[in-house]
Amino acid sequence: MSLPMKSSAASPFGPQAPLQPLLSREQIAGRVRELGEQISRDYAGESVLLIGILKGAAIFLSDLARALSVDATFDFMAVSSYGRGHKSSGLVRLIKDLDESIEGCNVIVVEDILDTGLTLSYLRALLLERRPRNLRIAVLLDKPSRRLTPLEADYIGFSIDDQFVVGYGLDYAEHYRNLPDICILSEAAPDAGPKGH
Ligand code: IMP
Ligand code: MG
């Protein structure tokens, strides 16, 4: 399938969607498989609880879960950060909490992208208060140059430059999440209000 770049007027992404391919679905699938193998080795003989951060991580979580050979359960949280379009402000608000206790669990927080680190720092502190057995972080993408708070993920799909990307769960104003490839969105749209993840 070709990407909707400079696509026809029939495209749901608009006639001039400014998308440049960055990571193909094949590259993503290969790396997700490797992460699944790594996590399965690290938790051999144990169970893991994957906590997906809605909505961006939904696609990554569903592929990562199927790349695991260890027992896995899922739960989800949703947060919103008040930011300006592409930027996080650091004010994170919990919109949906977990369904179950995580006490004593091997928790892996699954997120689409680690950018400033503000969202995951907030979530990490919140979840650690609930006394999991351990807590690790898996992100498909990392933008280390954007970090405002010192936070590293334990499992990282790809480190990328400071570019705004969409696809494979990542959105701009809720669009593009369903692109199978990850693309750079080269033109910024006007700043928006509160953004979901
Ligand atoms: P952080 O708190 O700045 O680390 O923000 C993480 C959240 O910002 C992610 O979960 C995404 O929702 C969003 N985000 C950061 N960078 C991008 C990007 O390049 N594309 C799409 N969303 C992004
Ligand atoms: Mg997100």
PDB file of N, CA and C and ligand atoms in Angstrom, residues 86 88 111-120 143 146 160 163-166 170-172 195-197, ligand 1:
ATOM      1  N   HIS A  86       1.880  20.544  18.926  1.00  0.00           N
ATOM      2  CA  HIS A  86       2.892  19.501  18.971  1.00  0.00           C
ATOM      3  C   HIS A  86       3.582  19.421  20.327  1.00  0.00           C
ATOM      4  N   SER A  88       4.122  19.317  24.547  1.00  0.00           N
ATOM      5  CA  SER A  88       3.572  18.946  25.850  1.00  0.00           C
ATOM      6  C   SER A  88       3.827  20.086  26.820  1.00  0.00           C
ATOM      7  N   GLU A 111       4.130   2.606  25.715  1.00  0.00           N
ATOM      8  CA  GLU A 111       3.782   3.932  25.218  1.00  0.00           C
ATOM      9  C   GLU A 111       4.288   4.068  23.783  1.00  0.00           C
ATOM     10  N   ASP A 112       3.618   4.909  23.028  1.00  0.00           N
ATOM     11  CA  ASP A 112       4.034   5.072  21.635  1.00  0.00           C
ATOM     12  C   ASP A 112       5.370   5.793  21.519  1.00  0.00           C
ATOM     13  N   ILE A 113       5.516   6.907  22.270  1.00  0.00           N
ATOM     14  CA  ILE A 113       6.717   7.719  22.081  1.00  0.00           C
ATOM     15  C   ILE A 113       7.108   8.409  23.376  1.00  0.00           C
ATOM     16  N   LEU A 114       8.392   8.445  23.624  1.00  0.00           N
ATOM     17  CA  LEU A 114       8.953   9.175  24.762  1.00  0.00           C
ATOM     18  C   LEU A 114       9.560  10.456  24.194  1.00  0.00           C
ATOM     19  N   ASP A 115       8.946  11.565  24.567  1.00  0.00           N
ATOM     20  CA  ASP A 115       9.325  12.852  23.972  1.00  0.00           C
ATOM     21  C   ASP A 115       9.981  13.700  25.071  1.00  0.00           C
ATOM     22  N   THR A 116       9.238  14.598  25.699  1.00  0.00           N
ATOM     23  CA  THR A 116       9.839  15.366  26.805  1.00  0.00           C
ATOM     24  C   THR A 116      10.050  14.491  28.033  1.00  0.00           C
ATOM     25  N   GLY A 117       9.278  13.428  28.139  1.00  0.00           N
ATOM     26  CA  GLY A 117       9.369  12.551  29.313  1.00  0.00           C
ATOM     27  C   GLY A 117       8.390  12.926  30.409  1.00  0.00           C
ATOM     28  N   LEU A 118       7.672  14.025  30.229  1.00  0.00           N
ATOM     29  CA  LEU A 118       6.787  14.510  31.301  1.00  0.00           C
ATOM     30  C   LEU A 118       5.632  13.540  31.553  1.00  0.00           C
ATOM     31  N   THR A 119       5.061  13.017  30.493  1.00  0.00           N
ATOM     32  CA  THR A 119       3.924  12.100  30.665  1.00  0.00           C
ATOM     33  C   THR A 119       4.355  10.833  31.394  1.00  0.00           C
ATOM     34  N   LEU A 120       5.423  10.229  30.921  1.00  0.00           N
ATOM     35  CA  LEU A 120       5.836   8.961  31.527  1.00  0.00           C
ATOM     36  C   LEU A 120       6.408   9.155  32.924  1.00  0.00           C
ATOM     37  N   LYS A 143      12.617  10.179  21.464  1.00  0.00           N
ATOM     38  CA  LYS A 143      13.241  11.402  20.939  1.00  0.00           C
ATOM     39  C   LYS A 143      14.111  11.959  22.058  1.00  0.00           C
ATOM     40  N   ARG A 146      14.688  15.734  23.018  1.00  0.00           N
ATOM     41  CA  ARG A 146      13.581  16.576  23.466  1.00  0.00           C
ATOM     42  C   ARG A 146      13.341  16.493  24.978  1.00  0.00           C
ATOM     43  N   ILE A 160      14.744   8.475  17.418  1.00  0.00           N
ATOM     44  CA  ILE A 160      14.587   9.326  16.227  1.00  0.00           C
ATOM     45  C   ILE A 160      14.979  10.763  16.560  1.00  0.00           C
ATOM     46  N   GLN A 163      11.602  15.243  15.275  1.00  0.00           N
ATOM     47  CA  GLN A 163      10.666  15.443  14.161  1.00  0.00           C
ATOM     48  C   GLN A 163       9.306  14.970  14.628  1.00  0.00           C
ATOM     49  N   PHE A 164       8.258  15.585  14.147  1.00  0.00           N
ATOM     50  CA  PHE A 164       6.917  15.168  14.554  1.00  0.00           C
ATOM     51  C   PHE A 164       6.470  14.044  13.624  1.00  0.00           C
ATOM     52  N   VAL A 165       6.130  12.922  14.222  1.00  0.00           N
ATOM     53  CA  VAL A 165       5.808  11.743  13.424  1.00  0.00           C
ATOM     54  C   VAL A 165       4.375  11.273  13.686  1.00  0.00           C
ATOM     55  N   VAL A 166       3.821  10.627  12.697  1.00  0.00           N
ATOM     56  CA  VAL A 166       2.457  10.098  12.795  1.00  0.00           C
ATOM     57  C   VAL A 166       2.419   8.703  12.209  1.00  0.00           C
ATOM     58  N   LEU A 170       0.352   6.795  16.314  1.00  0.00           N
ATOM     59  CA  LEU A 170       0.671   8.202  16.617  1.00  0.00           C
ATOM     60  C   LEU A 170      -0.199   9.128  15.780  1.00  0.00           C
ATOM     61  N   ASP A 171      -0.681  10.172  16.434  1.00  0.00           N
ATOM     62  CA  ASP A 171      -1.628  11.046  15.746  1.00  0.00           C
ATOM     63  C   ASP A 171      -1.131  12.469  15.627  1.00  0.00           C
ATOM     64  N   TYR A 172      -1.795  13.180  14.746  1.00  0.00           N
ATOM     65  CA  TYR A 172      -1.820  14.635  14.820  1.00  0.00           C
ATOM     66  C   TYR A 172      -3.290  15.022  14.828  1.00  0.00           C
ATOM     67  N   LYS A 195      -4.595  17.935  24.437  1.00  0.00           N
ATOM     68  CA  LYS A 195      -4.449  16.833  23.496  1.00  0.00           C
ATOM     69  C   LYS A 195      -4.479  15.516  24.231  1.00  0.00           C
ATOM     70  N   GLY A 196      -5.141  14.566  23.608  1.00  0.00           N
ATOM     71  CA  GLY A 196      -5.098  13.213  24.114  1.00  0.00           C
ATOM     72  C   GLY A 196      -3.829  12.563  23.627  1.00  0.00           C
ATOM     73  N   HIS A 197      -3.597  11.341  24.042  1.00  0.00           N
ATOM     74  CA  HIS A 197      -2.377  10.673  23.639  1.00  0.00           C
ATOM     75  C   HIS A 197      -2.666   9.563  22.669  1.00  0.00           C
TER      76      HIS A 197
HETATM   77  P1  IMP B   1       5.898  13.679  26.510  1.00  0.00           P
HETATM   78  O1  IMP B   1       5.162  13.868  27.798  1.00  0.00           O
HETATM   79  O2  IMP B   1       6.398  14.966  25.954  1.00  0.00           O
HETATM   80  O3  IMP B   1       6.992  12.630  26.560  1.00  0.00           O
HETATM   81  O4  IMP B   1       4.797  13.312  25.480  1.00  0.00           O
HETATM   82  C1  IMP B   1       4.489  12.076  25.068  1.00  0.00           C
HETATM   83  C2  IMP B   1       3.225  12.180  24.249  1.00  0.00           C
HETATM   84  O5  IMP B   1       3.267  13.279  23.336  1.00  0.00           O
HETATM   85  C3  IMP B   1       3.090  10.951  23.409  1.00  0.00           C
HETATM   86  O6  IMP B   1       2.382   9.957  24.082  1.00  0.00           O
HETATM   87  C4  IMP B   1       2.336  11.469  22.227  1.00  0.00           C
HETATM   88  O7  IMP B   1       0.949  11.472  22.492  1.00  0.00           O
HETATM   89  C5  IMP B   1       2.775  12.905  22.081  1.00  0.00           C
HETATM   90  N1  IMP B   1       3.854  13.053  21.088  1.00  0.00           N
HETATM   91  C6  IMP B   1       5.116  13.431  21.319  1.00  0.00           C
HETATM   92  N2  IMP B   1       5.829  13.463  20.173  1.00  0.00           N
HETATM   93  C7  IMP B   1       4.975  13.084  19.204  1.00  0.00           C
HETATM   94  C8  IMP B   1       5.115  12.907  17.786  1.00  0.00           C
HETATM   95  O8  IMP B   1       6.168  13.096  17.169  1.00  0.00           O
HETATM   96  N3  IMP B   1       3.991  12.509  17.141  1.00  0.00           N
HETATM   97  C9  IMP B   1       2.804  12.273  17.753  1.00  0.00           C
HETATM   98  N4  IMP B   1       2.631  12.420  19.072  1.00  0.00           N
HETATM   99  C10 IMP B   1       3.715  12.826  19.779  1.00  0.00           C
END
